[in-house]
Short mmCIF file of C-alpha atoms in Angstrom, two decimals:
data_model
loop_
_atom_site.label_atom_id
_atom_site.label_comp_id
_atom_site.label_asym_id
_atom_site.label_seq_id
_atom_site.Cartn_x
_atom_site.Cartn_y
_atom_site.Cartn_z
CA MET A 1 -28.04 40.30 129.65
CA ALA A 2 -29.83 39.07 126.56
CA THR A 3 -31.63 35.74 126.89
CA PRO A 4 -32.52 33.38 124.03
CA VAL A 5 -36.21 32.66 123.55
CA PRO A 6 -37.18 29.32 125.10
CA PRO A 7 -38.22 26.31 123.06
CA TYR A 8 -41.94 26.44 122.33
CA GLU A 9 -44.26 23.48 121.88
CA PRO A 10 -43.74 22.09 118.33
CA PRO A 11 -44.92 22.46 115.71
CA TYR A 12 -44.33 26.20 115.37
CA TYR A 13 -42.64 28.38 112.79
CA ALA A 14 -39.36 30.29 112.54
CA VAL A 15 -38.68 33.15 110.13
CA ILE A 16 -34.92 33.47 109.70
CA PHE A 17 -34.00 36.90 108.35
CA THR A 18 -30.28 37.30 107.59
CA SER A 19 -29.12 40.67 106.32
CA VAL A 20 -26.28 43.00 105.52
CA ARG A 21 -26.99 46.65 106.22
CA HIS A 22 -25.70 49.80 104.62
CA ASP A 23 -23.49 51.71 106.96
CA ASP A 24 -25.62 54.84 107.06
CA ASP A 25 -29.01 56.06 108.28
CA HIS A 26 -28.60 54.38 111.67
CA GLU A 27 -31.14 56.48 113.55
CA ALA A 28 -34.04 56.06 111.15
CA TYR A 29 -33.29 52.35 110.90
CA ALA A 30 -33.10 51.85 114.66
CA ALA A 31 -36.34 53.75 115.21
CA ALA A 32 -38.17 51.72 112.56
CA ALA A 33 -36.75 48.44 113.87
CA LYS A 34 -37.91 49.27 117.38
CA ARG A 35 -41.37 50.26 116.16
CA MET A 36 -41.74 47.11 114.06
CA LEU A 37 -40.59 44.90 116.92
CA ALA A 38 -43.18 46.41 119.27
CA LEU A 39 -45.89 45.96 116.65
CA ALA A 40 -44.84 42.38 115.84
CA THR A 41 -45.13 41.33 119.46
CA GLU A 42 -48.80 42.40 119.40
CA GLN A 43 -49.70 40.25 116.40
CA PRO A 44 -51.79 37.08 116.79
CA GLY A 45 -49.54 34.02 116.69
CA PHE A 46 -46.33 35.86 117.58
CA LEU A 47 -44.23 33.81 120.03
CA GLY A 48 -40.85 35.53 120.35
CA VAL A 49 -37.78 36.91 118.61
CA ASP A 50 -33.98 36.81 118.90
CA SER A 51 -31.66 39.18 117.09
CA ALA A 52 -27.90 39.65 116.75
CA ARG A 53 -25.68 41.74 114.51
CA GLY A 54 -21.95 41.05 114.46
CA ALA A 55 -19.02 43.39 113.96
CA ASP A 56 -18.73 42.19 110.33
CA GLY A 57 -22.15 43.70 109.56
CA LEU A 58 -24.07 40.43 109.23
CA GLY A 59 -27.33 40.43 111.19
CA ILE A 60 -29.62 37.51 112.00
CA THR A 61 -33.14 37.98 113.34
CA VAL A 62 -35.24 34.90 114.02
CA SER A 63 -38.90 35.44 114.87
CA TYR A 64 -41.08 32.57 116.04
CA TRP A 65 -44.76 32.17 115.17
CA ARG A 66 -47.55 29.71 115.88
CA ASP A 67 -48.34 29.03 112.20
CA ARG A 68 -47.86 30.13 108.59
CA ALA A 69 -51.09 32.16 108.62
CA SER A 70 -49.81 34.45 111.38
CA ILE A 71 -46.53 34.99 109.45
CA GLU A 72 -48.43 35.89 106.31
CA ALA A 73 -50.70 38.27 108.22
CA TRP A 74 -47.67 40.10 109.63
CA ARG A 75 -45.88 40.18 106.27
CA THR A 76 -48.86 41.91 104.69
CA HIS A 77 -49.77 44.11 107.70
CA ALA A 78 -50.60 47.68 106.58
CA ALA A 79 -47.95 49.21 108.86
CA HIS A 80 -45.30 46.63 107.94
CA LEU A 81 -45.47 46.75 104.13
CA PRO A 82 -44.11 50.29 103.64
CA ILE A 83 -41.24 49.59 106.06
CA GLN A 84 -40.29 46.49 104.08
CA GLU A 85 -40.16 48.66 100.98
CA THR A 86 -37.98 51.24 102.76
CA GLY A 87 -35.74 48.42 103.94
CA ARG A 88 -35.13 47.21 100.40
CA ARG A 89 -34.62 50.73 99.08
CA ARG A 90 -32.50 52.29 101.83
CA TRP A 91 -31.25 49.98 104.54
CA TYR A 92 -30.27 46.57 103.24
CA ASP A 93 -27.53 45.63 100.81
CA MET A 94 -28.95 42.15 100.75
CA PHE A 95 -30.96 39.73 102.81
CA SER A 96 -32.14 36.13 102.81
CA VAL A 97 -35.37 34.85 104.35
CA HIS A 98 -36.03 31.22 105.29
CA ILE A 99 -39.48 30.22 106.59
CA ALA A 100 -39.34 26.95 108.47
CA GLN A 101 -41.51 24.67 110.58
CA VAL A 102 -39.82 23.79 113.86
CA GLU A 103 -40.07 20.07 114.54
CA ARG A 104 -37.90 19.79 117.63
CA SER A 105 -36.33 22.15 120.14
CA TYR A 106 -34.50 22.06 123.44
CA ARG A 107 -32.42 24.22 125.69
CA TYR A 108 -29.55 24.21 128.09
CA PRO A 109 -29.72 24.23 131.01
CA PRO A 110 -32.85 22.09 130.82
CA PRO A 111 -35.93 23.49 132.55
CA ALA A 112 -36.27 22.69 136.24
CA PRO A 113 -38.39 19.56 136.75
CA MET B 1 -18.00 41.78 103.93
CA ALA B 2 -20.09 38.93 105.29
CA THR B 3 -22.73 37.55 102.94
CA PRO B 4 -25.87 35.64 103.97
CA VAL B 5 -26.18 32.12 102.63
CA PRO B 6 -28.49 32.00 99.61
CA PRO B 7 -31.89 30.30 99.65
CA TYR B 8 -31.52 26.60 98.87
CA GLU B 9 -34.07 24.41 97.12
CA PRO B 10 -36.79 23.47 99.69
CA PRO B 11 -37.29 21.31 101.53
CA TYR B 12 -34.11 21.58 103.58
CA TYR B 13 -33.38 21.99 107.28
CA ALA B 14 -32.18 24.79 109.53
CA VAL B 15 -30.61 24.32 112.95
CA ILE B 16 -31.01 27.57 114.90
CA PHE B 17 -28.55 27.73 117.78
CA THR B 18 -29.00 30.79 120.01
CA SER B 19 -26.57 31.20 122.89
CA VAL B 20 -25.15 33.38 125.62
CA ARG B 21 -21.46 32.87 126.27
CA HIS B 22 -19.40 33.28 129.38
CA ASP B 23 -17.06 36.21 129.10
CA ASP B 24 -13.85 34.20 129.50
CA ASP B 25 -11.80 31.57 127.67
CA HIS B 26 -12.08 33.38 124.33
CA GLU B 27 -9.08 31.79 122.67
CA ALA B 28 -10.00 28.17 123.35
CA TYR B 29 -13.57 28.87 122.32
CA ALA B 30 -12.59 30.63 119.09
CA ALA B 31 -10.19 27.82 118.16
CA ALA B 32 -12.81 25.13 118.80
CA ALA B 33 -15.49 27.08 116.91
CA LYS B 34 -13.20 27.45 113.91
CA ARG B 35 -12.29 23.75 113.97
CA MET B 36 -15.94 22.65 114.27
CA LEU B 37 -16.99 24.97 111.45
CA ALA B 38 -14.33 23.53 109.14
CA LEU B 39 -15.38 19.99 110.05
CA ALA B 40 -19.11 20.73 109.67
CA THR B 41 -18.62 22.02 106.12
CA GLU B 42 -17.15 18.61 105.19
CA GLN B 43 -20.17 16.62 106.43
CA PRO B 44 -22.61 14.99 104.00
CA GLY B 45 -25.74 17.09 103.69
CA PHE B 46 -24.17 20.34 104.95
CA LEU B 47 -25.38 23.31 102.91
CA GLY B 48 -24.15 26.47 104.66
CA VAL B 49 -24.01 28.50 107.85
CA ASP B 50 -24.52 32.09 109.04
CA SER B 51 -23.40 33.37 112.41
CA ALA B 52 -23.63 36.64 114.34
CA ARG B 53 -22.91 37.67 117.92
CA GLY B 54 -24.07 41.07 119.11
CA ALA B 55 -22.56 43.47 121.63
CA ASP B 56 -25.09 42.28 124.25
CA GLY B 57 -23.55 38.78 124.17
CA LEU B 58 -26.37 37.02 122.36
CA GLY B 59 -25.17 34.85 119.48
CA ILE B 60 -27.18 33.20 116.71
CA THR B 61 -25.74 30.53 114.44
CA VAL B 62 -27.98 29.00 111.79
CA SER B 63 -26.65 25.99 109.90
CA TYR B 64 -28.49 24.58 106.90
CA TRP B 65 -28.70 20.90 106.04
CA ARG B 66 -30.27 18.73 103.38
CA ASP B 67 -32.21 16.52 105.82
CA ARG B 68 -32.67 15.44 109.43
CA ALA B 69 -30.36 12.44 109.00
CA SER B 70 -27.38 14.66 108.17
CA ILE B 71 -28.09 16.84 111.23
CA GLU B 72 -28.23 13.78 113.46
CA ALA B 73 -24.99 12.40 111.98
CA TRP B 74 -23.21 15.68 112.73
CA ARG B 75 -24.70 15.93 116.24
CA THR B 76 -23.30 12.50 117.10
CA HIS B 77 -20.00 12.84 115.17
CA ALA B 78 -17.08 11.50 117.24
CA ALA B 79 -15.16 14.79 117.01
CA HIS B 80 -18.24 16.91 117.75
CA LEU B 81 -19.59 15.19 120.87
CA PRO B 82 -16.75 16.11 123.27
CA ILE B 83 -16.84 19.74 122.10
CA GLN B 84 -20.57 19.90 122.82
CA GLU B 85 -19.82 18.66 126.33
CA THR B 86 -17.08 21.28 126.76
CA GLY B 87 -19.51 23.91 125.49
CA ARG B 88 -22.08 23.06 128.16
CA ARG B 89 -19.45 22.86 130.89
CA ARG B 90 -17.26 25.85 130.07
CA TRP B 91 -18.49 28.21 127.38
CA TYR B 92 -22.24 28.68 127.44
CA ASP B 93 -24.42 30.21 130.12
CA MET B 94 -27.42 29.01 128.17
CA PHE B 95 -28.55 28.12 124.70
CA SER B 96 -31.66 27.16 122.75
CA VAL B 97 -31.77 24.90 119.70
CA HIS B 98 -34.61 24.82 117.17
CA ILE B 99 -34.54 22.23 114.36
CA ALA B 100 -36.81 23.26 111.51
CA GLN B 101 -37.76 22.23 107.99
CA VAL B 102 -37.53 25.15 105.58
CA GLU B 103 -40.63 25.34 103.40
CA ARG B 104 -39.97 28.60 101.57
CA SER B 105 -37.06 30.96 101.08
CA TYR B 106 -36.11 34.00 99.02
CA ARG B 107 -33.56 36.74 98.87
CA TYR B 108 -33.06 40.35 98.01
CA PRO B 109 -31.88 41.39 95.55
CA PRO B 110 -33.45 38.52 93.61
CA PRO B 111 -31.07 36.38 91.57
CA ALA B 112 -30.31 37.61 88.07
CA PRO B 113 -32.66 35.98 85.53
#
């Protein structure tokens, strides 16, 4: 069972990546996604990530980071840049990115006291 | 084909709602979700929403708002409050909510000049 990331201690950052994929090249995409996820989790400032893709093809991945500097470092990471280029060229019809500072967060059920 | 919401003019707000649903009561849930979506789009300050639920049961809904006041007004809306209670009682195993101010956003392909 998938589990949402917990709330972290604000302030922290969320990168909301919403995309529509082409219908082809599933294997190469899945392999790259898995590799990038593993690498992202090793980056300084990485907190967590949630991801979902619905039957209509729309996917949302939200990664959480301690600050803007850690997001920028990952965006320009030497192993990440060429994959972003491949994504634009081969995998995504379109995507939107929103970079946001989390001011408040909570969960249900609330944490045990 | 689903389409991601476009970037809006920063600053604006994102409410990231990440949830795991029970496996039952699909019809009542779907009807309530549709009704709440229609009502949300009519609220002052509402900008847009993207939603995806994957095969593993994890769902992510991100709604976008002009400011914190419009989020708070929707959270405490008379028609919304009882549905939130029903959600906690009947529909969700767990969820996390992150309220965040968007500082930067972009899309691919970029808008036509």
